[in-house]
Structure formats: structure tokens, C-alpha cells
mmCIF file with all atom_site columns, C-alpha atoms in Angstrom:
data_model
loop_
_atom_site.group_PDB
_atom_site.id
_atom_site.type_symbol
_atom_site.label_atom_id
_atom_site.label_alt_id
_atom_site.label_comp_id
_atom_site.label_asym_id
_atom_site.label_entity_id
_atom_site.label_seq_id
_atom_site.pdbx_PDB_ins_code
_atom_site.Cartn_x
_atom_site.Cartn_y
_atom_site.Cartn_z
_atom_site.occupancy
_atom_site.B_iso_or_equiv
_atom_site.pdbx_formal_charge
_atom_site.auth_seq_id
_atom_site.auth_comp_id
_atom_site.auth_asym_id
_atom_site.auth_atom_id
_atom_site.pdbx_PDB_model_num
ATOM 1  C CA . UNK A 1 1  ? 0.000   0.000  0.000  1.00 0.00 ? 30  UNK A CA 1
ATOM 2  C CA . UNK A 1 2  ? 1.404   3.376  -0.996 1.00 0.00 ? 31  UNK A CA 1
ATOM 3  C CA . UNK A 1 3  ? -0.082  5.335  1.906  1.00 0.00 ? 32  UNK A CA 1
ATOM 4  C CA . UNK A 1 4  ? 2.960   4.844  4.126  1.00 0.00 ? 33  UNK A CA 1
ATOM 5  C CA . UNK A 1 5  ? 5.556   4.951  1.335  1.00 0.00 ? 34  UNK A CA 1
ATOM 6  C CA . UNK A 1 6  ? 6.332   8.623  1.979  1.00 0.00 ? 35  UNK A CA 1
ATOM 7  C CA . UNK A 1 7  ? 7.114   8.001  5.647  1.00 0.00 ? 36  UNK A CA 1
ATOM 8  C CA . UNK A 1 8  ? 9.359   5.061  4.726  1.00 0.00 ? 37  UNK A CA 1
ATOM 9  C CA . UNK A 1 9  ? 11.138  7.228  2.171  1.00 0.00 ? 38  UNK A CA 1
ATOM 10 C CA . UNK A 1 10 ? 11.584  10.000 4.715  1.00 0.00 ? 39  UNK A CA 1
ATOM 11 C CA . UNK A 1 11 ? 13.144  7.555  7.182  1.00 0.00 ? 40  UNK A CA 1
ATOM 12 C CA . UNK A 1 12 ? 15.541  6.321  4.506  1.00 0.00 ? 41  UNK A CA 1
ATOM 13 C CA . UNK A 1 13 ? 16.481  9.884  3.483  1.00 0.00 ? 42  UNK A CA 1
ATOM 14 C CA . UNK A 1 14 ? 17.094  10.960 7.080  1.00 0.00 ? 43  UNK A CA 1
ATOM 15 C CA . UNK A 1 15 ? 19.238  7.888  7.697  1.00 0.00 ? 44  UNK A CA 1
ATOM 16 C CA . UNK A 1 16 ? 21.271  8.529  4.530  1.00 0.00 ? 45  UNK A CA 1
ATOM 17 C CA . UNK A 1 17 ? 21.922  12.071 5.760  1.00 0.00 ? 46  UNK A CA 1
ATOM 18 C CA . UNK A 1 18 ? 22.929  10.864 9.227  1.00 0.00 ? 47  UNK A CA 1
ATOM 19 C CA . UNK A 1 19 ? 19.893  12.476 10.881 1.00 0.00 ? 48  UNK A CA 1
ATOM 20 C CA . UNK A 1 20 ? 19.032  10.405 13.932 1.00 0.00 ? 49  UNK A CA 1
ATOM 21 C CA . UNK A 1 21 ? 15.438  9.302  14.447 1.00 0.00 ? 50  UNK A CA 1
ATOM 22 C CA . UNK A 1 22 ? 13.951  10.190 16.927 1.00 0.00 ? 51  UNK A CA 1
ATOM 23 C CA . UNK A 1 23 ? 16.804  12.211 18.463 1.00 0.00 ? 52  UNK A CA 1
ATOM 24 C CA . UNK A 1 24 ? 16.914  14.896 15.752 1.00 0.00 ? 53  UNK A CA 1
ATOM 25 C CA . UNK A 1 25 ? 13.825  14.094 13.679 1.00 0.00 ? 54  UNK A CA 1
ATOM 26 C CA . UNK A 1 26 ? 10.587  12.354 14.576 1.00 0.00 ? 55  UNK A CA 1
ATOM 27 C CA . UNK A 1 27 ? 8.536   10.531 11.959 1.00 0.00 ? 56  UNK A CA 1
ATOM 28 C CA . UNK A 1 28 ? 4.827   9.695  12.063 1.00 0.00 ? 57  UNK A CA 1
ATOM 29 C CA . UNK A 1 29 ? 2.686   8.100  9.372  1.00 0.00 ? 58  UNK A CA 1
ATOM 30 C CA . UNK A 1 30 ? -1.053  8.217  8.860  1.00 0.00 ? 59  UNK A CA 1
ATOM 31 C CA . UNK A 1 31 ? -1.370  4.483  8.188  1.00 0.00 ? 60  UNK A CA 1
ATOM 32 C CA . UNK A 1 32 ? -0.539  1.706  10.638 1.00 0.00 ? 61  UNK A CA 1
ATOM 33 C CA . UNK A 1 33 ? 0.548   -0.815 8.036  1.00 0.00 ? 62  UNK A CA 1
ATOM 34 C CA . UNK A 1 34 ? 3.345   -3.327 7.725  1.00 0.00 ? 63  UNK A CA 1
ATOM 35 C CA . UNK A 1 35 ? 5.879   -0.667 6.678  1.00 0.00 ? 64  UNK A CA 1
ATOM 36 C CA . UNK A 1 36 ? 5.173   1.316  9.849  1.00 0.00 ? 65  UNK A CA 1
ATOM 37 C CA . UNK A 1 37 ? 5.528   -1.749 12.056 1.00 0.00 ? 66  UNK A CA 1
ATOM 38 C CA . UNK A 1 38 ? 8.630   -3.163 10.362 1.00 0.00 ? 67  UNK A CA 1
ATOM 39 C CA . UNK A 1 39 ? 10.496  0.094  9.758  1.00 0.00 ? 68  UNK A CA 1
ATOM 40 C CA . UNK A 1 40 ? 13.778  0.698  11.569 1.00 0.00 ? 69  UNK A CA 1
ATOM 41 C CA . UNK A 1 41 ? 12.907  2.364  13.834 1.00 0.00 ? 70  UNK A CA 1
ATOM 42 C CA . UNK A 1 42 ? 9.230   1.308  13.943 1.00 0.00 ? 71  UNK A CA 1
ATOM 43 C CA . UNK A 1 43 ? 7.033   4.287  13.026 1.00 0.00 ? 72  UNK A CA 1
ATOM 44 C CA . UNK A 1 44 ? 4.443   5.944  15.185 1.00 0.00 ? 73  UNK A CA 1
ATOM 45 C CA . UNK A 1 45 ? 1.222   5.665  13.217 1.00 0.00 ? 74  UNK A CA 1
ATOM 46 C CA . UNK A 1 46 ? -2.499  6.356  13.217 1.00 0.00 ? 75  UNK A CA 1
ATOM 47 C CA . UNK A 1 47 ? -4.666  3.239  13.318 1.00 0.00 ? 76  UNK A CA 1
ATOM 48 C CA . UNK A 1 48 ? -7.722  4.305  11.347 1.00 0.00 ? 77  UNK A CA 1
ATOM 49 C CA . UNK A 1 49 ? -9.418  0.903  11.806 1.00 0.00 ? 78  UNK A CA 1
ATOM 50 C CA . UNK A 1 50 ? -9.739  0.506  8.037  1.00 0.00 ? 79  UNK A CA 1
ATOM 51 C CA . UNK A 1 51 ? -11.175 -3.008 8.337  1.00 0.00 ? 80  UNK A CA 1
ATOM 52 C CA . UNK A 1 52 ? -14.065 -1.614 10.389 1.00 0.00 ? 81  UNK A CA 1
ATOM 53 C CA . UNK A 1 53 ? -14.513 1.340  8.009  1.00 0.00 ? 82  UNK A CA 1
ATOM 54 C CA . UNK A 1 54 ? -14.729 -1.061 5.054  1.00 0.00 ? 83  UNK A CA 1
ATOM 55 C CA . UNK A 1 55 ? -17.229 -3.278 6.883  1.00 0.00 ? 84  UNK A CA 1
ATOM 56 C CA . UNK A 1 56 ? -19.427 -0.284 7.691  1.00 0.00 ? 85  UNK A CA 1
ATOM 57 C CA . UNK A 1 57 ? -19.209 1.025  4.125  1.00 0.00 ? 86  UNK A CA 1
ATOM 58 C CA . UNK A 1 58 ? -20.411 -2.294 2.714  1.00 0.00 ? 87  UNK A CA 1
ATOM 59 C CA . UNK A 1 59 ? -23.189 -2.550 5.301  1.00 0.00 ? 88  UNK A CA 1
ATOM 60 C CA . UNK A 1 60 ? -24.374 0.985  4.482  1.00 0.00 ? 89  UNK A CA 1
ATOM 61 C CA . UNK A 1 61 ? -24.161 0.325  0.743  1.00 0.00 ? 90  UNK A CA 1
ATOM 62 C CA . UNK A 1 62 ? -26.405 -2.734 1.057  1.00 0.00 ? 91  UNK A CA 1
ATOM 63 C CA . UNK A 1 63 ? -28.830 -0.766 3.235  1.00 0.00 ? 92  UNK A CA 1
ATOM 64 C CA . UNK A 1 64 ? -29.069 2.006  0.614  1.00 0.00 ? 93  UNK A CA 1
ATOM 65 C CA . UNK A 1 65 ? -29.487 -0.539 -2.174 1.00 0.00 ? 94  UNK A CA 1
ATOM 66 C CA . UNK A 1 66 ? -32.328 -2.142 -0.178 1.00 0.00 ? 95  UNK A CA 1
ATOM 67 C CA . UNK A 1 67 ? -34.090 1.229  -0.060 1.00 0.00 ? 96  UNK A CA 1
ATOM 68 C CA . UNK A 1 68 ? -33.400 1.927  3.590  1.00 0.00 ? 97  UNK A CA 1
ATOM 69 C CA . UNK A 1 69 ? -32.872 5.501  4.691  1.00 0.00 ? 98  UNK A CA 1
ATOM 70 C CA . UNK A 1 70 ? -29.348 5.923  6.017  1.00 0.00 ? 99  UNK A CA 1
ATOM 71 C CA . UNK A 1 71 ? -28.537 9.156  7.801  1.00 0.00 ? 100 UNK A CA 1
ATOM 72 C CA . UNK A 1 72 ? -25.090 8.512  9.266  1.00 0.00 ? 101 UNK A CA 1
ATOM 73 C CA . UNK A 1 73 ? -22.602 5.922  10.372 1.00 0.00 ? 102 UNK A CA 1
ATOM 74 C CA . UNK A 1 74 ? -20.956 5.818  13.747 1.00 0.00 ? 103 UNK A CA 1
ATOM 75 C CA . UNK A 1 75 ? -17.351 4.792  13.349 1.00 0.00 ? 104 UNK A CA 1
ATOM 76 C CA . UNK A 1 76 ? -14.545 4.077  15.731 1.00 0.00 ? 105 UNK A CA 1
ATOM 77 C CA . UNK A 1 77 ? -12.191 6.998  16.386 1.00 0.00 ? 106 UNK A CA 1
ATOM 78 C CA . UNK A 1 78 ? -8.607  6.615  15.134 1.00 0.00 ? 107 UNK A CA 1
ATOM 79 C CA . UNK A 1 79 ? -5.935  5.621  17.655 1.00 0.00 ? 108 UNK A CA 1
ATOM 80 C CA . UNK A 1 80 ? -2.366  6.879  17.827 1.00 0.00 ? 109 UNK A CA 1
ATOM 81 C CA . UNK A 1 81 ? 0.085   3.967  18.033 1.00 0.00 ? 110 UNK A CA 1
ATOM 82 C CA . UNK A 1 82 ? 3.287   5.375  19.535 1.00 0.00 ? 111 UNK A CA 1
ATOM 83 C CA . UNK A 1 83 ? 6.485   3.627  18.495 1.00 0.00 ? 112 UNK A CA 1
ATOM 84 C CA . UNK A 1 84 ? 10.230  4.246  18.535 1.00 0.00 ? 113 UNK A CA 1
ATOM 85 C CA . UNK A 1 85 ? 10.232  6.843  15.727 1.00 0.00 ? 114 UNK A CA 1
ATOM 86 C CA . UNK A 1 86 ? 8.832   9.438  18.148 1.00 0.00 ? 115 UNK A CA 1
ATOM 87 C CA . UNK A 1 87 ? 10.008  8.121  21.527 1.00 0.00 ? 116 UNK A CA 1
ATOM 88 C CA . UNK A 1 88 ? 13.310  9.050  23.079 1.00 0.00 ? 117 UNK A CA 1
#
């Protein structure tokens, strides 16, 4: 998934320049994917609960297709997953 590619590239660029993470630069990504978890250092990320969002989207789509009135969806709030890229 390309969402966290920029954060991975930033980590690589900082490391190539000798900029220490998290001592001199902290890196956070907006997607808690495999790149965030397996990065060196592991990246602080936002868990947007995409599996739940997808489930709700499909449920709402079927409800609309069945002629039901849908006014809103109550989703789970994102969580910040703090990892070594922002912790000293």
C-alpha cells in the first residue's frame, strides 16, 4: 500500500543524511501498516481501523441498495500507536 511509502522514504532519506530518528527528527505516518511496524525504527502511526470502516461502508451500501434511509454511520475513532520513531 502506498499510503505509508512517503514516511518510509523519509526515514531512509534521514538515515542517509545521518539524521538520527527520533533524536533529531521524529517521523509519524497516517497508516498503521506493515511498513510502519517493520520500519527501523518502527514508526508511530495512526490506526484508522480501516477493516471496520470497510465493513461499515459495505453494510451501508447494502442498506441504501435495499431502499433503507441511512442518515449517518458511527465509526470508531482513530488511535495513535506510539512507536520508537517518536520516543526518546
